[in-house]
Amino acid sequence: MSFTLLSSPLQGFTDFRFRNAADEFFGGINAWYAPYIRLQGRQEIKNSYQRDLLPENNHVPHLIPQVMTNSAEEFLFVAGYVQGLGYTELNLNLGCPYPMVTKRGLGSGLLKNKERINDLLTRVSSESDISISLKMRLGYEDSHEILDLLPILEKHIIKNIVLHPRLGKQLYKGKADLEMFKKCIENTSHNICYNGDIDSAAKFRELKDRFPTIQSWALGRGLIANPFLAQMIQSDNDQLPNDWIDQFSRFHDTLFRGYDEALSGPKHILIKMQSFWEYFSLLFSNPHKTYKRIKKAKNVKVYHEAVRINLEGEGDEIQ
Ligand SMILES: Cc1cc2nc3c(=O)[nH]c(=O)nc-3n(C[C@H](O)[C@H](O)[C@H](O)COP(=O)(O)O)c2cc1C
């Protein structure tokens, strides 16, 4: 059975520079969701969001913007903006678990408010012709929230629902609730995409065997930790390519150059790259040591030296 691989967005990581570099070097992702846009009360799109979506900055085959809001007005405003750039779909974030967001009735904090979701979808679909898709968790407090919401979603035209089967209050702890995921797919006629904890081709196969009707799969943290992952899943290969260190090194340098041009001052680029290594280090045989070496770097020169030692050390391990 053929399948579609999507990139599940990570704010602060999967911006256009990462997307372009990952697509150029590794490929394998059929469509990318952009990290959310949030208006925070103002009817204007921040420059950083604009830059991330401008078609001239994006070279991936298919990009889908996302918005985090509980207001039909805001959704419509962002829909108008992204349509002006040529996008035909807008994804609504009903998944973000962080209390700063959920306390304001946004992200997974909106899931318990099914009437508000219903009103938002009703108004948005009557006033805009943009395709709407959803990104959701099972609920914030408990999974009755999604079970109560699914019948309401049946009344709406929704392109697809990317479902991460955890509760908001779990953040990223505990296991994804695969039993509840199954219950959800049995209780909806919408097209459901699975998202959560796919970090290897083997894990993907296991999930695909368990949910044979699911056709699209979204990779989040796993794709940053291992940018080869989509390619490996597409070719059903459990091994990294023989020259992965070389490929990874070129990918890393492209990312570095991109952020170096964009960010002001060495401190910012250092912080940015160090945050990537929290994930990248998982690709290495000793993640803890690999990450610690990078974290210890106090300037860009030492950082480059740490990257070199990490890559060479890994080369030695392989031989
Ligand atoms: C740092 C971070 C930022 C995230 N930003 C977003 C976001 O902007 N929009 C979104 O829908 N999900 C966001 N997510 C959630 C991921 O897209 C994904 O749903 C989640 O990590 C579970 O999938 P995974 O186990 O494959 O990572 C974020 C997750 C993390 C860890």
Tab-separated table of C-alpha atoms and ligand atoms in Angstrom, residues 8-11 13 35-36 66 93 98 135 164 172 195-198 218-222 279, ligand 1:
chain	number	residue	atom	x	y	z
A	8	SER	CA	4.631	17.585	11.718
A	9	PRO	CA	5.803	21.096	12.588
A	10	LEU	CA	8.080	22.051	15.466
A	11	GLN	CA	8.034	25.754	16.229
A	13	PHE	CA	12.959	24.031	14.385
A	35	PRO	CA	4.764	25.862	12.497
A	36	TYR	CA	1.735	27.809	13.730
A	66	GLN	CA	-0.999	26.442	10.298
A	93	ASN	CA	-3.719	23.731	15.745
A	98	TYR	CA	1.796	24.092	26.819
A	135	LYS	CA	-4.048	18.924	14.082
A	164	HIS	CA	-1.324	12.757	18.036
A	172	TYR	CA	5.313	14.484	25.761
A	195	ASN	CA	1.358	11.332	14.440
A	196	GLY	CA	3.485	10.395	17.441
A	197	ASP	CA	6.835	8.832	18.354
A	198	ILE	CA	7.793	7.539	14.895
A	218	ALA	CA	3.382	12.627	10.252
A	219	LEU	CA	6.936	12.749	11.575
A	220	GLY	CA	7.830	15.307	14.231
A	221	ARG	CA	10.806	15.045	16.562
A	222	GLY	CA	12.002	11.854	14.856
A	279	TYR	CA	17.836	16.221	18.709
B	1	LIG	C1	9.472	22.062	20.339
B	1	LIG	C2	8.183	21.616	19.698
B	1	LIG	C3	7.461	22.531	18.921
B	1	LIG	C4	6.250	22.142	18.313
B	1	LIG	N1	5.569	23.040	17.527
B	1	LIG	C5	4.400	22.658	16.931
B	1	LIG	C6	3.682	23.542	16.056
B	1	LIG	O1	4.058	24.677	15.782
B	1	LIG	N2	2.515	23.076	15.515
B	1	LIG	C7	2.061	21.799	15.754
B	1	LIG	O2	1.015	21.422	15.223
B	1	LIG	N3	2.741	20.949	16.532
B	1	LIG	C8	3.889	21.335	17.129
B	1	LIG	N4	4.574	20.442	17.893
B	1	LIG	C9	4.079	19.045	17.995
B	1	LIG	C10	4.700	18.155	16.915
B	1	LIG	O3	4.350	18.598	15.618
B	1	LIG	C11	4.215	16.687	17.044
B	1	LIG	O4	2.823	16.677	16.944
B	1	LIG	C12	4.610	16.067	18.366
B	1	LIG	O5	5.977	16.308	18.643
B	1	LIG	C13	4.352	14.545	18.337
B	1	LIG	O6	4.950	13.929	17.230
B	1	LIG	P1	6.430	13.260	17.312
B	1	LIG	O7	6.377	12.256	18.440
B	1	LIG	O8	6.625	12.643	15.965
B	1	LIG	O9	7.384	14.365	17.640
B	1	LIG	C14	5.764	20.812	18.512
B	1	LIG	C15	6.510	19.909	19.289
B	1	LIG	C16	7.681	20.296	19.887
B	1	LIG	C17	8.451	19.279	20.708
